[in-house]
PDB file of C-alpha atoms in Angstrom:
ATOM      1  CA  MET A  26      -7.952   4.704 -29.204  1.00 63.00           C
ATOM      2  CA  THR A  27      -9.239   7.674 -27.227  1.00 67.00           C
ATOM      3  CA  GLY A  28     -12.778   6.364 -27.708  1.00 68.00           C
ATOM      4  CA  LEU A  29     -11.751   2.945 -26.388  1.00 70.00           C
ATOM      5  CA  PHE A  30     -10.164   4.502 -23.295  1.00 69.00           C
ATOM      6  CA  MET A  31     -13.274   6.604 -22.686  1.00 68.00           C
ATOM      7  CA  ALA A  32     -15.595   3.602 -23.098  1.00 73.00           C
ATOM      8  CA  THR A  33     -13.450   1.584 -20.660  1.00 72.00           C
ATOM      9  CA  ALA A  34     -13.610   4.339 -18.049  1.00 70.00           C
ATOM     10  CA  LEU A  35     -17.380   4.723 -18.416  1.00 70.00           C
ATOM     11  CA  ALA A  36     -17.971   0.956 -18.243  1.00 70.00           C
ATOM     12  CA  GLY A  37     -15.892   0.732 -15.083  1.00 64.00           C
ATOM     13  CA  PHE A  38     -16.684   3.832 -13.087  1.00 70.00           C
ATOM     14  CA  ILE A  39     -20.335   4.646 -13.872  1.00 71.00           C
ATOM     15  CA  PRO A  40     -21.863   1.345 -12.595  1.00 69.00           C
ATOM     16  CA  SER A  41     -19.619   1.249  -9.508  1.00 69.00           C
ATOM     17  CA  SER A  42     -20.444   4.878  -8.686  1.00 68.00           C
ATOM     18  CA  LEU A  43     -24.174   4.226  -9.002  1.00 68.00           C
ATOM     19  CA  GLU A  44     -23.832   1.177  -6.755  1.00 71.00           C
ATOM     20  CA  ARG A  45     -22.078   3.248  -4.104  1.00 69.00           C
ATOM     21  CA  LEU A  46     -24.737   5.957  -4.325  1.00 69.00           C
ATOM     22  CA  GLN A  47     -27.380   3.320  -3.626  1.00 73.00           C
ATOM     23  CA  LEU A  48     -25.416   2.158  -0.588  1.00 68.00           C
ATOM     24  CA  MET A  49     -25.248   5.749   0.655  1.00 69.00           C
ATOM     25  CA  GLN A  50     -28.991   6.201   0.237  1.00 70.00           C
ATOM     26  CA  ALA A  51     -29.518   3.004   2.245  1.00 68.00           C
ATOM     27  CA  GLY A  52     -27.197   4.303   4.974  1.00 70.00           C
ATOM     28  CA  LYS A  53     -24.662   1.521   4.405  1.00 66.00           C
ATOM     29  CA  GLN A  54     -21.813   3.757   3.259  1.00 68.00           C
ATOM     30  CA  GLN A  55     -20.514   7.174   4.208  1.00 72.00           C
ATOM     31  CA  PRO A  56     -20.900   9.980   1.626  1.00 73.00           C
ATOM     32  CA  PHE A  57     -18.009  10.609  -0.703  1.00 72.00           C
ATOM     33  CA  PRO A  58     -15.508  13.175   0.617  1.00 75.00           C
ATOM     34  CA  LEU A  59     -14.849  16.358  -1.323  1.00 80.00           C
ATOM     35  CA  THR A  60     -11.570  14.984  -2.687  1.00 81.00           C
ATOM     36  CA  THR A  61     -13.426  12.104  -4.364  1.00 79.00           C
ATOM     37  CA  HIS A  62     -15.894  14.484  -6.036  1.00 79.00           C
ATOM     38  CA  LEU A  63     -13.001  16.626  -7.291  1.00 85.00           C
ATOM     39  CA  HIS A  64     -11.196  13.547  -8.565  1.00 82.00           C
ATOM     40  CA  ALA A  65     -14.290  12.314 -10.431  1.00 83.00           C
ATOM     41  CA  ALA A  66     -14.976  15.744 -11.944  1.00 87.00           C
ATOM     42  CA  THR A  67     -11.410  16.294 -13.143  1.00 89.00           C
ATOM     43  CA  MET A  68     -11.086  12.804 -14.587  1.00 85.00           C
ATOM     44  CA  GLY A  69     -14.388  13.197 -16.416  1.00 84.00           C
ATOM     45  CA  ALA A  70     -13.194  16.527 -17.769  1.00 89.00           C
ATOM     46  CA  TRP A  71      -9.944  14.926 -18.964  1.00 88.00           C
ATOM     47  CA  LEU A  72     -11.734  12.142 -20.842  1.00 85.00           C
ATOM     48  CA  ILE A  73     -14.115  14.611 -22.497  1.00 87.00           C
ATOM     49  CA  LEU A  74     -11.228  16.898 -23.416  1.00 88.00           C
ATOM     50  CA  SER A  75      -9.220  14.001 -24.881  1.00 85.00           C
ATOM     51  CA  PHE A  76     -12.177  12.817 -26.944  1.00 84.00           C
ATOM     52  CA  ALA A  77     -12.925  16.350 -28.188  1.00 88.00           C
ATOM     53  CA  GLN A  78      -9.293  16.859 -29.158  1.00 86.00           C
ATOM     54  CA  ALA A  79      -9.228  13.611 -31.118  1.00 83.00           C
ATOM     55  CA  LEU A  80     -12.402  14.650 -32.977  1.00 86.00           C
ATOM     56  CA  LEU A  81     -10.963  18.059 -33.813  1.00 87.00           C
ATOM     57  CA  VAL A  82      -7.842  16.496 -35.313  1.00 84.00           C
ATOM     58  CA  ALA A  83      -9.897  13.891 -37.217  1.00 83.00           C
ATOM     59  CA  THR A  84     -12.075  16.638 -38.727  1.00 87.00           C
ATOM     60  CA  GLY A  85      -9.131  18.844 -39.683  1.00 85.00           C
ATOM     61  CA  LYS A  86      -9.813  21.598 -37.134  1.00 88.00           C
ATOM     62  CA  ARG A  87      -6.226  21.816 -35.945  1.00 83.00           C
ATOM     63  CA  ARG A  88      -6.403  25.483 -34.922  1.00 85.00           C
ATOM     64  CA  TRP A  89      -9.275  24.692 -32.567  1.00 87.00           C
ATOM     65  CA  HIS A  90      -7.338  21.673 -31.352  1.00 83.00           C
ATOM     66  CA  GLN A  91      -4.340  23.833 -30.479  1.00 83.00           C
ATOM     67  CA  THR A  92      -6.484  26.439 -28.738  1.00 86.00           C
ATOM     68  CA  LEU A  93      -8.384  23.877 -26.680  1.00 85.00           C
ATOM     69  CA  GLY A  94      -5.098  22.220 -25.811  1.00 83.00           C
ATOM     70  CA  TYR A  95      -4.289  25.053 -23.418  1.00 86.00           C
ATOM     71  CA  THR A  96      -7.034  23.621 -21.210  1.00 87.00           C
ATOM     72  CA  ALA A  97      -4.859  20.564 -20.594  1.00 86.00           C
ATOM     73  CA  VAL A  98      -2.105  22.811 -19.233  1.00 87.00           C
ATOM     74  CA  LEU A  99      -4.533  23.983 -16.544  1.00 90.00           C
ATOM     75  CA  LEU A 100      -6.372  20.706 -16.024  1.00 92.00           C
ATOM     76  CA  GLY A 101      -3.302  18.478 -15.739  1.00 91.00           C
ATOM     77  CA  PRO A 102      -1.961  19.874 -12.431  1.00 93.00           C
ATOM     78  CA  ILE A 103      -5.484  19.799 -10.956  1.00 93.00           C
ATOM     79  CA  ILE A 104      -5.785  16.111 -11.856  1.00 93.00           C
ATOM     80  CA  VAL A 105      -2.425  15.362 -10.235  1.00 94.00           C
ATOM     81  CA  ALA A 106      -3.455  17.278  -7.104  1.00 93.00           C
ATOM     82  CA  SER A 107      -6.859  15.554  -6.902  1.00 91.00           C
ATOM     83  CA  LEU A 108      -5.323  12.087  -7.346  1.00 91.00           C
ATOM     84  CA  THR A 109      -2.765  12.814  -4.626  1.00 93.00           C
ATOM     85  CA  ALA A 110      -5.368  14.259  -2.244  1.00 92.00           C
ATOM     86  CA  THR A 111      -7.720  11.302  -2.782  1.00 90.00           C
ATOM     87  CA  SER A 112      -4.972   8.776  -2.028  1.00 90.00           C
ATOM     88  CA  ILE A 113      -3.805  10.596   1.107  1.00 90.00           C
ATOM     89  CA  GLN A 114      -7.348  11.188   2.369  1.00 89.00           C
ATOM     90  CA  PHE A 115      -8.315   7.513   1.993  1.00 87.00           C
ATOM     91  CA  LEU A 116      -5.160   6.341   3.770  1.00 88.00           C
ATOM     92  CA  LEU A 117      -5.542   8.777   6.670  1.00 86.00           C
ATOM     93  CA  THR A 118      -9.244   8.031   7.086  1.00 85.00           C
ATOM     94  CA  HIS A 119      -8.793   4.278   7.497  1.00 83.00           C
ATOM     95  CA  LYS A 120      -5.285   3.925   8.925  1.00 85.00           C
ATOM     96  CA  ASP A 121      -6.534   3.256  12.474  1.00 85.00           C
ATOM     97  CA  GLU A 122      -9.139   0.707  11.345  1.00 87.00           C
ATOM     98  CA  TRP A 123      -6.867  -1.679   9.435  1.00 90.00           C
ATOM     99  CA  PRO A 124      -4.703  -4.356  11.010  1.00 91.00           C
ATOM    100  CA  LEU A 125      -1.018  -3.780  10.347  1.00 90.00           C
ATOM    101  CA  PRO A 126      -0.701  -6.206   7.363  1.00 91.00           C
ATOM    102  CA  GLN A 127      -3.622  -4.482   5.618  1.00 92.00           C
ATOM    103  CA  LEU A 128      -2.278  -1.039   6.503  1.00 92.00           C
ATOM    104  CA  SER A 129       1.116  -1.893   5.000  1.00 93.00           C
ATOM    105  CA  ASP A 130      -0.646  -3.212   1.883  1.00 94.00           C
ATOM    106  CA  GLN A 131      -2.689  -0.030   1.519  1.00 93.00           C
ATOM    107  CA  PHE A 132       0.413   2.097   2.075  1.00 94.00           C
ATOM    108  CA  ALA A 133       2.188   0.222  -0.724  1.00 95.00           C
ATOM    109  CA  PHE A 134      -0.938   0.573  -2.873  1.00 94.00           C
ATOM    110  CA  ALA A 135      -0.929   4.344  -2.377  1.00 93.00           C
ATOM    111  CA  LEU A 136       2.773   4.579  -3.213  1.00 95.00           C
ATOM    112  CA  PHE A 137       3.117   2.162  -6.102  1.00 95.00           C
ATOM    113  CA  VAL A 138      -0.338   1.742  -7.675  1.00 93.00           C
ATOM    114  CA  GLN A 139      -1.923   5.139  -7.206  1.00 93.00           C
ATOM    115  CA  GLY A 140       1.530   6.698  -7.186  1.00 94.00           C
ATOM    116  CA  LYS A 141       2.224   5.074 -10.553  1.00 94.00           C
ATOM    117  CA  VAL A 142      -0.868   6.745 -12.006  1.00 93.00           C
ATOM    118  CA  ILE A 143       0.145  10.144 -10.652  1.00 95.00           C
ATOM    119  CA  VAL A 144       3.791   9.971 -11.727  1.00 96.00           C
ATOM    120  CA  LEU A 145       3.193   8.529 -15.205  1.00 96.00           C
ATOM    121  CA  PHE A 146       0.254  10.811 -16.000  1.00 95.00           C
ATOM    122  CA  ALA A 147       2.302  13.870 -15.005  1.00 95.00           C
ATOM    123  CA  LEU A 148       5.327  12.617 -16.950  1.00 96.00           C
ATOM    124  CA  TYR A 149       3.443  11.900 -20.176  1.00 95.00           C
ATOM    125  CA  LEU A 150       1.444  15.121 -20.055  1.00 94.00           C
ATOM    126  CA  ALA A 151       4.471  17.328 -19.360  1.00 95.00           C
ATOM    127  CA  TRP A 152       6.400  15.599 -22.142  1.00 95.00           C
ATOM    128  CA  ALA A 153       3.454  15.939 -24.541  1.00 94.00           C
ATOM    129  CA  ILE A 154       3.154  19.657 -23.841  1.00 92.00           C
ATOM    130  CA  ARG A 155       6.884  20.146 -24.361  1.00 93.00           C
ATOM    131  CA  VAL A 156       6.954  18.516 -27.816  1.00 93.00           C
ATOM    132  CA  ARG A 157       3.500  19.580 -29.077  1.00 88.00           C
ATOM    133  CA  LEU A 158       4.828  21.986 -31.715  1.00 85.00           C
ATOM    134  CA  ARG A 159       8.058  20.281 -32.776  1.00 90.00           C
ATOM    135  CA  GLN A 160       6.904  16.638 -32.772  1.00 94.00           C
ATOM    136  CA  PRO A 161       3.118  16.390 -33.195  1.00 89.00           C
ATOM    137  CA  GLN A 162       3.204  12.624 -33.800  1.00 91.00           C
ATOM    138  CA  LEU A 163       5.033  12.046 -30.525  1.00 94.00           C
ATOM    139  CA  HIS A 164       2.695  14.518 -28.817  1.00 92.00           C
ATOM    140  CA  LYS A 165      -0.346  12.523 -29.930  1.00 90.00           C
ATOM    141  CA  ARG A 166       1.020   9.268 -28.563  1.00 92.00           C
ATOM    142  CA  LEU A 167       2.077  10.787 -25.254  1.00 94.00           C
ATOM    143  CA  VAL A 168      -1.405  12.200 -24.688  1.00 91.00           C
ATOM    144  CA  LEU A 169      -2.825   8.726 -25.316  1.00 89.00           C
ATOM    145  CA  LEU A 170      -0.352   7.281 -22.816  1.00 92.00           C
ATOM    146  CA  ALA A 171      -1.462   9.884 -20.254  1.00 92.00           C
ATOM    147  CA  SER A 172      -5.058   8.692 -20.698  1.00 88.00           C
ATOM    148  CA  PHE A 173      -3.891   5.087 -20.536  1.00 87.00           C
ATOM    149  CA  ALA A 174      -2.211   5.779 -17.189  1.00 88.00           C
ATOM    150  CA  VAL A 175      -5.419   6.904 -15.496  1.00 85.00           C
ATOM    151  CA  ILE A 176      -7.889   4.218 -16.640  1.00 81.00           C
ATOM    152  CA  ALA A 177      -6.210   1.200 -15.012  1.00 76.00           C
ATOM    153  CA  ALA A 178      -8.604   1.106 -12.056  1.00 74.00           C
ATOM    154  CA  ALA A 179     -11.605   0.804 -14.399  1.00 77.00           C
ATOM    155  CA  PHE A 180     -10.785  -2.815 -15.217  1.00 74.00           C
ATOM    156  CA  SER A 181     -11.361  -4.017 -11.648  1.00 71.00           C
ATOM    157  CA  ARG A 182     -14.805  -2.371 -11.716  1.00 76.00           C
ATOM    158  CA  ILE A 183     -16.149  -4.020 -14.883  1.00 77.00           C
ATOM    159  CA  PRO A 184     -17.891  -7.162 -13.585  1.00 75.00           C
ATOM    160  CA  TRP A 185     -18.367  -8.852 -16.952  1.00 79.00           C
ATOM    161  CA  LEU A 186     -14.696  -8.762 -17.954  1.00 79.00           C
ATOM    162  CA  PRO A 187     -13.116 -12.245 -17.801  1.00 84.00           C
ATOM    163  CA  HIS A 188     -10.406 -12.611 -15.187  1.00 82.00           C
ATOM    164  CA  PHE A 189      -8.752 -15.621 -16.859  1.00 82.00           C
ATOM    165  CA  GLY A 190      -8.573 -17.370 -13.492  1.00 85.00           C
ATOM    166  CA  LEU A 191      -6.436 -14.554 -12.053  1.00 83.00           C
ATOM    167  CA  GLN A 192      -6.910 -12.563  -8.875  1.00 84.00           C
ATOM    168  CA  TRP A 193      -6.619  -8.786  -8.526  1.00 81.00           C
ATOM    169  CA  PRO A 194      -4.282  -7.046  -9.357  1.00 84.00           C
ATOM    170  CA  HIS A 195      -2.983  -9.623 -11.843  1.00 85.00           C
ATOM    171  CA  TYR A 196      -6.025  -9.530 -14.129  1.00 85.00           C
ATOM    172  CA  GLU A 197      -6.090  -5.731 -13.992  1.00 84.00           C
ATOM    173  CA  ASP A 198      -2.462  -5.596 -15.101  1.00 85.00           C
ATOM    174  CA  LEU A 199      -3.198  -8.133 -17.837  1.00 86.00           C
ATOM    175  CA  TRP A 200      -6.090  -6.052 -19.195  1.00 85.00           C
ATOM    176  CA  ASN A 201      -3.887  -2.971 -19.122  1.00 81.00           C
ATOM    177  CA  ALA A 202      -1.515  -4.783 -21.461  1.00 82.00           C
ATOM    178  CA  LEU A 203      -4.304  -6.195 -23.630  1.00 84.00           C
ATOM    179  CA  ILE A 204      -5.941  -2.825 -24.243  1.00 82.00           C
ATOM    180  CA  LEU A 205      -2.724  -1.658 -25.881  1.00 83.00           C
ATOM    181  CA  ALA A 206      -2.473  -4.742 -28.103  1.00 85.00           C
ATOM    182  CA  PRO A 207      -4.384  -3.165 -31.055  1.00 84.00           C
ATOM    183  CA  VAL A 208      -2.240  -0.040 -31.076  1.00 84.00           C
ATOM    184  CA  LEU A 209       0.962  -2.063 -30.754  1.00 87.00           C
ATOM    185  CA  LEU A 210      -0.072  -4.159 -33.751  1.00 89.00           C
ATOM    186  CA  TYR A 211      -1.046  -1.063 -35.744  1.00 86.00           C
ATOM    187  CA  GLU A 212       2.223   0.714 -34.980  1.00 88.00           C
ATOM    188  CA  ALA A 213       4.278  -2.389 -35.764  1.00 89.00           C
ATOM    189  CA  LEU A 214       2.627  -2.682 -39.186  1.00 90.00           C
ATOM    190  CA  ARG A 215       2.107   0.969 -40.147  1.00 89.00           C
ATOM    191  CA  SER A 216       4.430   3.155 -38.067  1.00 88.00           C
ATOM    192  CA  PRO A 217       7.200   0.991 -36.590  1.00 90.00           C
ATOM    193  CA  ARG A 218       9.337   4.034 -35.843  1.00 92.00           C
ATOM    194  CA  TRP A 219       6.861   4.991 -33.087  1.00 92.00           C
ATOM    195  CA  LEU A 220       6.614   1.551 -31.523  1.00 92.00           C
ATOM    196  CA  TRP A 221       9.195   2.531 -28.915  1.00 94.00           C
ATOM    197  CA  VAL A 222       6.771   5.014 -27.337  1.00 93.00           C
ATOM    198  CA  TRP A 223       4.272   2.284 -26.442  1.00 92.00           C
ATOM    199  CA  LEU A 224       6.935  -0.153 -25.328  1.00 92.00           C
ATOM    200  CA  LEU A 225       8.326   2.578 -23.082  1.00 92.00           C
ATOM    201  CA  GLY A 226       4.827   3.127 -21.708  1.00 90.00           C
ATOM    202  CA  LEU A 227       4.488  -0.544 -20.829  1.00 89.00           C
ATOM    203  CA  GLY A 228       8.022  -0.736 -19.479  1.00 92.00           C
ATOM    204  CA  LEU A 229       7.605   2.190 -17.091  1.00 94.00           C
ATOM    205  CA  ASN A 230       4.786   0.302 -15.379  1.00 92.00           C
ATOM    206  CA  LEU A 231       7.034  -2.613 -14.448  1.00 93.00           C
ATOM    207  CA  PRO A 232       9.046  -1.104 -11.536  1.00 95.00           C
ATOM    208  CA  PHE A 233       5.828   0.086  -9.861  1.00 95.00           C
ATOM    209  CA  MET A 234       4.156  -3.298 -10.361  1.00 93.00           C
ATOM    210  CA  ALA A 235       7.175  -5.161  -9.001  1.00 94.00           C
ATOM    211  CA  ALA A 236       7.338  -2.909  -5.937  1.00 96.00           C
ATOM    212  CA  TYR A 237       3.658  -3.386  -5.137  1.00 95.00           C
ATOM    213  CA  TYR A 238       3.757  -7.140  -5.709  1.00 95.00           C
ATOM    214  CA  TYR A 239       6.674  -7.469  -3.302  1.00 96.00           C
ATOM    215  CA  LEU A 240       5.774  -4.901  -0.637  1.00 95.00           C
ATOM    216  CA  GLY A 241       1.971  -4.827  -0.854  1.00 93.00           C
ATOM    217  CA  LEU A 242       1.042  -8.399  -1.683  1.00 92.00           C
ATOM    218  CA  GLY A 243       4.145  -9.969  -0.141  1.00 93.00           C
ATOM    219  CA  ALA A 244       3.982  -7.770   2.991  1.00 89.00           C
ATOM    220  CA  PRO A 245       7.469  -8.560   4.366  1.00 95.00           C
ATOM    221  CA  ILE A 246       7.820  -7.967   8.105  1.00 94.00           C
ATOM    222  CA  TRP A 247      10.393  -5.203   7.666  1.00 95.00           C
ATOM    223  CA  TRP A 248       7.954  -3.287   5.447  1.00 94.00           C
ATOM    224  CA  GLN A 249       5.134  -3.650   7.982  1.00 93.00           C
ATOM    225  CA  GLU A 250       7.418  -2.355  10.739  1.00 92.00           C
ATOM    226  CA  LEU A 251       8.547   0.555   8.563  1.00 94.00           C
ATOM    227  CA  VAL A 252       4.945   1.533   7.757  1.00 92.00           C
ATOM    228  CA  ALA A 253       3.986   1.229  11.441  1.00 89.00           C
ATOM    229  CA  GLY A 254       6.798   3.626  12.321  1.00 89.00           C
ATOM    230  CA  LEU A 255       5.846   6.096   9.603  1.00 87.00           C
ATOM    231  CA  ILE A 256       2.147   6.062  10.519  1.00 82.00           C
ATOM    232  CA  GLY A 257       2.768   6.024  14.259  1.00 76.00           C
ATOM    233  CA  ARG A 258       1.229   2.611  14.924  1.00 69.00           C
ATOM    234  CA  ALA A 259       2.515  -0.042  17.307  1.00 61.00           C
ATOM    235  CA  SER A 260       3.963  -2.976  15.348  1.00 58.00           C
TER     236      SER A 260
END
């Protein structure tokens, strides 16, 4: 499963990053800010660490796995900080350019889409660290859920993925559910006692999705006025 998450991230982010670099070289896009570079570096480090940890367990090198695991304790807070800084920096950079409906959408996106990634990643990682010695099976699944939380954006960047006639973010949310289908089937057949972990992981996404669908995509007038007041824009 770790390999599938890593492949999804690479398929989504590598081509889109190369495309943006070409636009920068042509003078059609501003260079990435420092926060974006930090975000990319920390996320790459997380995926490599997750893959290495899975290999160590698969090859029976559990002592190495436990030693390398201390890296996650240091890397996790840096990832949370870089995700938060990237979201805030993007919002502040463009807040005066967007019309109010788009600004309110982007504000909701920062809170409930990017915020979902930050909150759930931090939750799963902290929980995984807490139970790593007493409940290794739960620990393994929580680490996978932490990786699952941060790859959602990759699906909107993979051009050859079918959208099933859906618009963003609906097809992205659908693919997030579909990527867990194999593990849900496996757990249901082989380890049903752990099925609740994955169902919890899916369920915790729902309040964030509902909030963004209503406030971001729906853009009610009261939300636009609230965002205008918070940002300091005339409504």
